[in-house]
Amino acid sequence: MKLNKAKRHQVKLRIGLSGASGFGKTYSALLLAYGMTNDWSKIAIIDTENNSASLYSHLGDFNVLVLTEPFQPERYIKAIETCEEAGMEVIIIDSITHEWSGKGGCLEIHERLGGRFLDWAKVSPRHQAFIDKILNSKCHIITSVRRKTDYSMDADMNGKTRVVKHGTKEETRTGFEYELTVNFELINDKHLASASKDRTGLFMNKPEFIVNSATGRRLLEWCNEGISLEAIEKEITECETIEGLKKLYDKYPSYKKETHSLIMDRKKQLDSLNQQVIPNKEIVQSKTN
């Protein structure tokens, strides 16, 4: 157990978009992703919304993985892994609602097991594995979540009343938004958004705005202010002593999982070099004697 100085290392973004149907979640997600990559070919969208991503093919040559029912957590995990293996930089999951309440999703799995409280002991680990895959992915991930729809009668500036659609509760397991870097709530069909959760401090308590590629660029700039994994890997490969490797391992605790194998490989190289140096020293000593 050891205390370390607080540092914001370079991170992968976990962004949420929630809103009622028709509020622009897919479109906003694609613009966000483009702002983060500036390369449509590095964007993949896992589409569970009946090929809705194809409606925006005019934006650019992004990649689409159509995910159909049953929407078990494991199929989502496999879809994410497929995108990772293809070298994507940003993965859009549109939407994660089906993993929870869709055909074959967690609620249906629970019901098939009997619907008892104790049956969650079998379902919750499967859902958590899906959440963990999102959190631990090497890609930036944008998730969209449906909100249950409600309607109200609102008066406009001229005093005329009209029916307005609202999004209410998110249709996924409670607490998901707390895992995210930023969670944008799309509040109406004009695509206006506000931040309901914001670890960056860029959007919280700010006026409502339209999510676009500039939003993605701001998030990426915030993300890149930290220490990059590439810079840490460079330090490891250039390290000349075993003691130095130990210090690097302790210096970046949040990257221990990613750097462990590289540190071990570098240690083997240094051990091999040290074994070669010792015999050479003995030869020199014997000659001088």
mmCIF file of C-alpha atoms in Angstrom:
data_model
loop_
_atom_site.group_PDB
_atom_site.id
_atom_site.type_symbol
_atom_site.label_atom_id
_atom_site.label_comp_id
_atom_site.label_asym_id
_atom_site.label_seq_id
_atom_site.Cartn_x
_atom_site.Cartn_y
_atom_site.Cartn_z
ATOM 1 C CA MET A 1 0.000 0.000 0.000
ATOM 2 C CA LYS A 2 1.517 3.281 -1.110
ATOM 3 C CA LEU A 3 0.470 6.931 -1.473
ATOM 4 C CA ASN A 4 1.039 8.566 -4.852
ATOM 5 C CA LYS A 5 0.841 12.165 -6.010
ATOM 6 C CA ALA A 6 -2.440 12.917 -7.780
ATOM 7 C CA LYS A 7 -1.995 13.261 -11.552
ATOM 8 C CA ARG A 8 -4.445 13.267 -14.435
ATOM 9 C CA HIS A 9 -3.029 10.750 -16.852
ATOM 10 C CA GLN A 10 -4.182 10.599 -20.419
ATOM 11 C CA VAL A 11 -7.423 8.665 -20.461
ATOM 12 C CA LYS A 12 -9.842 7.140 -22.907
ATOM 13 C CA LEU A 13 -13.149 8.969 -22.966
ATOM 14 C CA ARG A 14 -16.392 7.330 -21.898
ATOM 15 C CA ILE A 15 -19.207 9.549 -23.152
ATOM 16 C CA GLY A 16 -22.936 9.031 -22.753
ATOM 17 C CA LEU A 17 -25.788 10.448 -24.828
ATOM 18 C CA SER A 18 -29.315 9.952 -23.566
ATOM 19 C CA GLY A 19 -32.632 11.178 -24.844
ATOM 20 C CA ALA A 20 -36.041 10.201 -26.093
ATOM 21 C CA SER A 21 -36.510 8.717 -29.547
ATOM 22 C CA GLY A 22 -36.014 11.339 -32.265
ATOM 23 C CA PHE A 23 -33.842 13.678 -30.194
ATOM 24 C CA GLY A 24 -30.717 13.058 -32.313
ATOM 25 C CA LYS A 25 -28.613 10.608 -30.301
ATOM 26 C CA THR A 26 -27.093 8.793 -33.297
ATOM 27 C CA TYR A 27 -26.367 11.957 -35.275
ATOM 28 C CA SER A 28 -24.841 13.696 -32.252
ATOM 29 C CA ALA A 29 -22.705 10.654 -31.460
ATOM 30 C CA LEU A 30 -21.292 10.540 -34.981
ATOM 31 C CA LEU A 31 -20.387 14.249 -34.925
ATOM 32 C CA LEU A 32 -18.774 13.820 -31.497
ATOM 33 C CA ALA A 33 -16.727 10.876 -32.758
ATOM 34 C CA TYR A 34 -15.546 12.760 -35.836
ATOM 35 C CA GLY A 35 -14.435 15.674 -33.694
ATOM 36 C CA MET A 36 -12.338 13.233 -31.646
ATOM 37 C CA THR A 37 -10.692 11.499 -34.633
ATOM 38 C CA ASN A 38 -10.990 13.757 -37.700
ATOM 39 C CA ASP A 39 -11.099 10.461 -39.604
ATOM 40 C CA TRP A 40 -14.395 8.722 -40.402
ATOM 41 C CA SER A 41 -12.587 5.444 -41.154
ATOM 42 C CA LYS A 42 -11.504 5.201 -37.485
ATOM 43 C CA ILE A 43 -15.089 5.330 -36.222
ATOM 44 C CA ALA A 44 -17.255 2.236 -35.717
ATOM 45 C CA ILE A 45 -20.880 2.230 -34.680
ATOM 46 C CA ILE A 46 -22.455 -0.847 -33.123
ATOM 47 C CA ASP A 47 -26.001 -0.421 -34.419
ATOM 48 C CA THR A 48 -28.863 -2.060 -32.522
ATOM 49 C CA GLU A 49 -31.430 0.434 -33.823
ATOM 50 C CA ASN A 50 -32.610 -1.297 -37.014
ATOM 51 C CA ASN A 51 -29.830 0.069 -39.234
ATOM 52 C CA SER A 52 -30.495 3.666 -38.184
ATOM 53 C CA ALA A 53 -26.785 4.471 -38.684
ATOM 54 C CA SER A 54 -27.252 4.053 -42.441
ATOM 55 C CA LEU A 55 -29.405 7.200 -42.438
ATOM 56 C CA TYR A 56 -26.223 9.205 -41.821
ATOM 57 C CA SER A 57 -23.934 7.539 -44.366
ATOM 58 C CA HIS A 58 -23.668 10.874 -46.172
ATOM 59 C CA LEU A 59 -21.562 12.209 -43.296
ATOM 60 C CA GLY A 60 -18.566 10.000 -44.091
ATOM 61 C CA ASP A 61 -17.186 6.487 -44.517
ATOM 62 C CA PHE A 62 -17.599 5.310 -40.924
ATOM 63 C CA ASN A 63 -17.887 1.605 -40.114
ATOM 64 C CA VAL A 64 -21.071 -0.138 -39.012
ATOM 65 C CA LEU A 65 -21.521 -3.395 -37.100
ATOM 66 C CA VAL A 66 -25.206 -4.351 -37.055
ATOM 67 C CA LEU A 67 -26.108 -6.128 -33.824
ATOM 68 C CA THR A 68 -29.442 -7.931 -33.846
ATOM 69 C CA GLU A 69 -31.332 -9.823 -31.149
ATOM 70 C CA PRO A 70 -30.776 -11.554 -28.844
ATOM 71 C CA PHE A 71 -29.060 -8.667 -27.074
ATOM 72 C CA GLN A 72 -27.117 -10.610 -24.448
ATOM 73 C CA PRO A 73 -24.227 -8.811 -22.722
ATOM 74 C CA GLU A 74 -21.753 -11.263 -24.225
ATOM 75 C CA ARG A 75 -22.759 -10.337 -27.781
ATOM 76 C CA TYR A 76 -22.139 -6.664 -27.022
ATOM 77 C CA ILE A 77 -18.732 -7.567 -25.590
ATOM 78 C CA LYS A 78 -17.862 -9.523 -28.730
ATOM 79 C CA ALA A 79 -18.956 -6.583 -30.902
ATOM 80 C CA ILE A 80 -16.680 -4.200 -28.966
ATOM 81 C CA GLU A 81 -13.763 -6.618 -29.309
ATOM 82 C CA THR A 82 -14.374 -6.866 -33.068
ATOM 83 C CA CYS A 83 -14.125 -3.067 -33.354
ATOM 84 C CA GLU A 84 -10.971 -2.989 -31.229
ATOM 85 C CA GLU A 85 -9.291 -5.668 -33.348
ATOM 86 C CA ALA A 86 -10.123 -3.648 -36.480
ATOM 87 C CA GLY A 87 -8.085 -0.715 -35.126
ATOM 88 C CA MET A 88 -10.949 1.684 -34.435
ATOM 89 C CA GLU A 89 -10.257 4.796 -32.371
ATOM 90 C CA VAL A 90 -13.859 5.565 -31.380
ATOM 91 C CA ILE A 91 -16.642 3.025 -30.842
ATOM 92 C CA ILE A 92 -20.257 4.191 -30.709
ATOM 93 C CA ILE A 93 -22.695 1.779 -29.059
ATOM 94 C CA ASP A 94 -26.127 2.799 -30.302
ATOM 95 C CA SER A 95 -27.745 1.849 -28.049
ATOM 96 C CA ILE A 96 -26.956 0.104 -24.772
ATOM 97 C CA THR A 97 -30.657 0.089 -23.834
ATOM 98 C CA HIS A 98 -31.179 -3.228 -25.628
ATOM 99 C CA GLU A 99 -28.533 -4.939 -23.451
ATOM 100 C CA TRP A 100 -30.722 -4.142 -20.452
ATOM 101 C CA SER A 101 -34.340 -4.189 -21.622
ATOM 102 C CA GLY A 102 -34.245 -5.510 -25.191
ATOM 103 C CA LYS A 103 -35.023 -8.966 -26.569
ATOM 104 C CA GLY A 104 -32.596 -11.347 -24.856
ATOM 105 C CA GLY A 105 -31.265 -8.558 -22.612
ATOM 106 C CA CYS A 106 -30.687 -8.678 -18.873
ATOM 107 C CA LEU A 107 -34.297 -8.109 -17.808
ATOM 108 C CA GLU A 108 -35.501 -10.938 -20.041
ATOM 109 C CA ILE A 109 -32.671 -13.219 -18.866
ATOM 110 C CA HIS A 110 -33.720 -12.523 -15.278
ATOM 111 C CA GLU A 111 -37.347 -13.245 -16.065
ATOM 112 C CA ARG A 112 -36.492 -16.563 -17.735
ATOM 113 C CA LEU A 113 -34.529 -17.614 -14.664
ATOM 114 C CA GLY A 114 -37.659 -17.155 -12.567
ATOM 115 C CA GLY A 115 -37.770 -13.428 -11.883
ATOM 116 C CA ARG A 116 -36.769 -13.839 -8.244
ATOM 117 C CA PHE A 117 -34.438 -11.431 -6.438
ATOM 118 C CA LEU A 118 -31.852 -14.174 -5.940
ATOM 119 C CA ASP A 119 -31.754 -14.746 -9.712
ATOM 120 C CA TRP A 120 -29.913 -11.417 -10.077
ATOM 121 C CA ALA A 121 -26.854 -13.234 -8.718
ATOM 122 C CA LYS A 122 -26.601 -14.912 -12.128
ATOM 123 C CA VAL A 123 -27.546 -11.881 -14.231
ATOM 124 C CA SER A 124 -25.625 -9.051 -12.544
ATOM 125 C CA PRO A 125 -22.130 -10.502 -13.228
ATOM 126 C CA ARG A 126 -22.974 -10.750 -16.940
ATOM 127 C CA HIS A 127 -24.146 -7.134 -17.024
ATOM 128 C CA GLN A 128 -21.091 -6.021 -15.046
ATOM 129 C CA ALA A 129 -18.799 -7.770 -17.538
ATOM 130 C CA PHE A 130 -20.388 -5.620 -20.255
ATOM 131 C CA ILE A 131 -19.863 -2.427 -18.222
ATOM 132 C CA ASP A 132 -16.264 -3.445 -17.461
ATOM 133 C CA LYS A 133 -15.624 -3.976 -21.176
ATOM 134 C CA ILE A 134 -16.768 -0.418 -21.877
ATOM 135 C CA LEU A 135 -14.638 1.006 -19.065
ATOM 136 C CA ASN A 136 -11.499 -0.975 -19.926
ATOM 137 C CA SER A 137 -11.588 -0.680 -23.714
ATOM 138 C CA LYS A 138 -8.496 0.733 -25.401
ATOM 139 C CA CYS A 139 -10.809 2.876 -27.589
ATOM 140 C CA HIS A 140 -12.823 5.969 -26.813
ATOM 141 C CA ILE A 141 -16.424 4.843 -26.370
ATOM 142 C CA ILE A 142 -19.663 6.754 -26.865
ATOM 143 C CA THR A 143 -22.865 5.121 -25.649
ATOM 144 C CA SER A 144 -26.420 6.141 -26.390
ATOM 145 C CA VAL A 145 -29.310 5.372 -24.056
ATOM 146 C CA ARG A 146 -33.011 5.696 -24.696
ATOM 147 C CA ARG A 147 -35.088 7.671 -22.232
ATOM 148 C CA LYS A 148 -38.718 6.838 -21.587
ATOM 149 C CA THR A 149 -40.958 9.297 -23.377
ATOM 150 C CA ASP A 150 -43.501 11.588 -21.754
ATOM 151 C CA TYR A 151 -45.577 14.476 -23.120
ATOM 152 C CA SER A 152 -46.743 17.812 -21.748
ATOM 153 C CA MET A 153 -48.753 20.828 -22.906
ATOM 154 C CA ASP A 154 -46.433 23.854 -23.004
ATOM 155 C CA ALA A 155 -47.146 27.460 -23.965
ATOM 156 C CA ASP A 156 -44.903 29.243 -26.463
ATOM 157 C CA MET A 157 -43.945 32.956 -26.475
ATOM 158 C CA ASN A 158 -47.213 33.828 -28.227
ATOM 159 C CA GLY A 159 -49.302 32.067 -25.634
ATOM 160 C CA LYS A 160 -50.202 29.162 -27.895
ATOM 161 C CA THR A 161 -50.110 25.709 -26.388
ATOM 162 C CA ARG A 162 -48.451 22.757 -28.044
ATOM 163 C CA VAL A 163 -47.606 19.171 -27.207
ATOM 164 C CA VAL A 164 -43.959 18.761 -26.226
ATOM 165 C CA LYS A 165 -42.138 15.426 -25.989
ATOM 166 C CA HIS A 166 -39.801 14.882 -23.039
ATOM 167 C CA GLY A 167 -37.307 12.197 -22.099
ATOM 168 C CA THR A 168 -37.624 10.929 -18.531
ATOM 169 C CA LYS A 169 -35.822 7.940 -16.952
ATOM 170 C CA GLU A 170 -32.886 6.299 -18.757
ATOM 171 C CA GLU A 171 -33.662 2.780 -19.972
ATOM 172 C CA THR A 172 -30.652 0.997 -18.562
ATOM 173 C CA ARG A 173 -29.551 -0.120 -15.135
ATOM 174 C CA THR A 174 -29.544 2.702 -12.608
ATOM 175 C CA GLY A 175 -26.126 4.203 -11.950
ATOM 176 C CA PHE A 176 -24.551 3.746 -15.378
ATOM 177 C CA GLU A 177 -23.985 7.469 -15.912
ATOM 178 C CA TYR A 178 -21.705 7.610 -12.858
ATOM 179 C CA GLU A 179 -19.199 5.458 -14.749
ATOM 180 C CA LEU A 180 -18.888 8.008 -17.558
ATOM 181 C CA THR A 181 -16.509 10.878 -18.202
ATOM 182 C CA VAL A 182 -19.395 13.006 -19.475
ATOM 183 C CA ASN A 183 -23.088 12.274 -19.851
ATOM 184 C CA PHE A 184 -25.049 14.524 -22.216
ATOM 185 C CA GLU A 185 -28.825 14.585 -21.935
ATOM 186 C CA LEU A 186 -30.584 15.593 -25.156
ATOM 187 C CA ILE A 187 -33.599 17.494 -23.910
ATOM 188 C CA ASN A 188 -35.697 18.093 -27.036
ATOM 189 C CA ASP A 189 -36.061 17.422 -30.746
ATOM 190 C CA LYS A 190 -33.955 20.510 -31.517
ATOM 191 C CA HIS A 191 -30.924 18.438 -30.405
ATOM 192 C CA LEU A 192 -30.240 20.771 -27.470
ATOM 193 C CA ALA A 193 -28.183 19.097 -24.746
ATOM 194 C CA SER A 194 -27.059 19.654 -21.187
ATOM 195 C CA ALA A 195 -24.500 17.768 -19.098
ATOM 196 C CA SER A 196 -26.008 15.715 -16.285
ATOM 197 C CA LYS A 197 -22.554 14.372 -15.339
ATOM 198 C CA ASP A 198 -19.221 15.990 -16.209
ATOM 199 C CA ARG A 199 -15.806 15.031 -14.849
ATOM 200 C CA THR A 200 -14.070 17.421 -17.238
ATOM 201 C CA GLY A 201 -15.692 20.597 -15.941
ATOM 202 C CA LEU A 202 -16.140 21.805 -19.517
ATOM 203 C CA PHE A 203 -19.932 21.574 -19.735
ATOM 204 C CA MET A 204 -21.468 21.358 -16.267
ATOM 205 C CA ASN A 205 -23.763 24.250 -15.281
ATOM 206 C CA LYS A 206 -23.394 25.749 -18.755
ATOM 207 C CA PRO A 207 -26.271 26.863 -21.055
ATOM 208 C CA GLU A 208 -27.874 24.223 -23.251
ATOM 209 C CA PHE A 209 -26.046 23.679 -26.534
ATOM 210 C CA ILE A 210 -25.982 21.492 -29.641
ATOM 211 C CA VAL A 211 -23.502 18.605 -29.537
ATOM 212 C CA ASN A 212 -21.260 18.641 -32.626
ATOM 213 C CA SER A 213 -17.719 17.882 -33.795
ATOM 214 C CA ALA A 214 -16.367 20.917 -31.911
ATOM 215 C CA THR A 215 -17.625 19.270 -28.706
ATOM 216 C CA GLY A 216 -15.581 16.184 -29.581
ATOM 217 C CA ARG A 217 -12.456 18.274 -30.188
ATOM 218 C CA ARG A 218 -12.819 19.991 -26.806
ATOM 219 C CA LEU A 219 -13.124 16.633 -25.083
ATOM 220 C CA LEU A 220 -10.078 15.249 -26.884
ATOM 221 C CA GLU A 221 -7.998 18.293 -25.940
ATOM 222 C CA TRP A 222 -8.983 17.804 -22.305
ATOM 223 C CA CYS A 223 -8.136 14.118 -22.586
ATOM 224 C CA ASN A 224 -4.700 14.742 -24.114
ATOM 225 C CA GLU A 225 -3.575 17.121 -21.376
ATOM 226 C CA GLY A 226 -2.537 14.138 -19.278
ATOM 227 C CA ILE A 227 0.456 11.814 -19.577
ATOM 228 C CA SER A 228 0.129 9.497 -22.557
ATOM 229 C CA LEU A 229 0.672 5.762 -22.471
ATOM 230 C CA GLU A 230 3.071 6.170 -25.408
ATOM 231 C CA ALA A 231 5.266 8.508 -23.334
ATOM 232 C CA ILE A 232 5.320 6.035 -20.449
ATOM 233 C CA GLU A 233 6.249 3.174 -22.788
ATOM 234 C CA LYS A 234 9.121 5.286 -24.149
ATOM 235 C CA GLU A 235 10.417 5.816 -20.601
ATOM 236 C CA ILE A 236 10.347 2.058 -20.021
ATOM 237 C CA THR A 237 12.189 1.125 -23.223
ATOM 238 C CA GLU A 238 14.876 3.734 -22.501
ATOM 239 C CA CYS A 239 15.329 2.728 -18.849
ATOM 240 C CA GLU A 240 18.833 1.368 -18.139
ATOM 241 C CA THR A 241 18.485 -0.184 -14.679
ATOM 242 C CA ILE A 242 16.290 -2.682 -12.852
ATOM 243 C CA GLU A 243 15.838 -0.183 -10.036
ATOM 244 C CA GLY A 244 14.644 2.379 -12.573
ATOM 245 C CA LEU A 245 12.020 -0.048 -13.869
ATOM 246 C CA LYS A 246 10.714 -0.569 -10.335
ATOM 247 C CA LYS A 247 10.364 3.182 -9.895
ATOM 248 C CA LEU A 248 8.492 3.506 -13.198
ATOM 249 C CA TYR A 249 6.111 0.724 -12.184
ATOM 250 C CA ASP A 250 5.284 2.595 -8.972
ATOM 251 C CA LYS A 251 5.277 6.006 -10.670
ATOM 252 C CA TYR A 252 2.258 5.243 -12.890
ATOM 253 C CA PRO A 253 -0.104 3.078 -10.780
ATOM 254 C CA SER A 254 -3.106 3.601 -13.072
ATOM 255 C CA TYR A 255 -1.107 2.096 -15.974
ATOM 256 C CA LYS A 256 0.233 -1.001 -14.211
ATOM 257 C CA LYS A 257 -1.991 -3.346 -16.191
ATOM 258 C CA GLU A 258 -0.943 -1.856 -19.550
ATOM 259 C CA THR A 259 2.784 -1.609 -18.768
ATOM 260 C CA HIS A 260 3.396 -4.826 -16.836
ATOM 261 C CA SER A 261 4.378 -6.988 -19.826
ATOM 262 C CA LEU A 262 6.597 -4.255 -21.307
ATOM 263 C CA ILE A 263 8.385 -3.760 -17.992
ATOM 264 C CA MET A 264 8.967 -7.519 -17.667
ATOM 265 C CA ASP A 265 10.354 -7.686 -21.219
ATOM 266 C CA ARG A 266 12.692 -4.769 -20.520
ATOM 267 C CA LYS A 267 13.804 -6.430 -17.279
ATOM 268 C CA LYS A 268 14.748 -9.582 -19.209
ATOM 269 C CA GLN A 269 16.764 -7.473 -21.656
ATOM 270 C CA LEU A 270 18.621 -5.734 -18.827
ATOM 271 C CA ASP A 271 19.249 -9.051 -17.038
ATOM 272 C CA SER A 272 20.706 -10.458 -20.259
ATOM 273 C CA LEU A 273 22.950 -7.418 -20.726
ATOM 274 C CA ASN A 274 24.159 -7.642 -17.136
ATOM 275 C CA GLN A 275 25.070 -11.317 -17.587
ATOM 276 C CA GLN A 276 27.161 -10.408 -20.617
ATOM 277 C CA VAL A 277 28.914 -7.573 -18.788
ATOM 278 C CA ILE A 278 30.033 -9.693 -15.810
ATOM 279 C CA PRO A 279 32.068 -12.263 -17.861
ATOM 280 C CA ASN A 280 33.680 -9.405 -19.802
ATOM 281 C CA LYS A 281 34.775 -7.802 -16.541
ATOM 282 C CA GLU A 282 36.262 -11.116 -15.380
ATOM 283 C CA ILE A 283 38.254 -11.417 -18.639
ATOM 284 C CA VAL A 284 39.646 -7.918 -18.240
ATOM 285 C CA GLN A 285 40.591 -8.580 -14.622
ATOM 286 C CA SER A 286 42.358 -11.856 -15.485
ATOM 287 C CA LYS A 287 44.394 -10.124 -18.194
ATOM 288 C CA THR A 288 45.499 -7.343 -15.846
ATOM 289 C CA ASN A 289 46.507 -9.874 -13.212
#
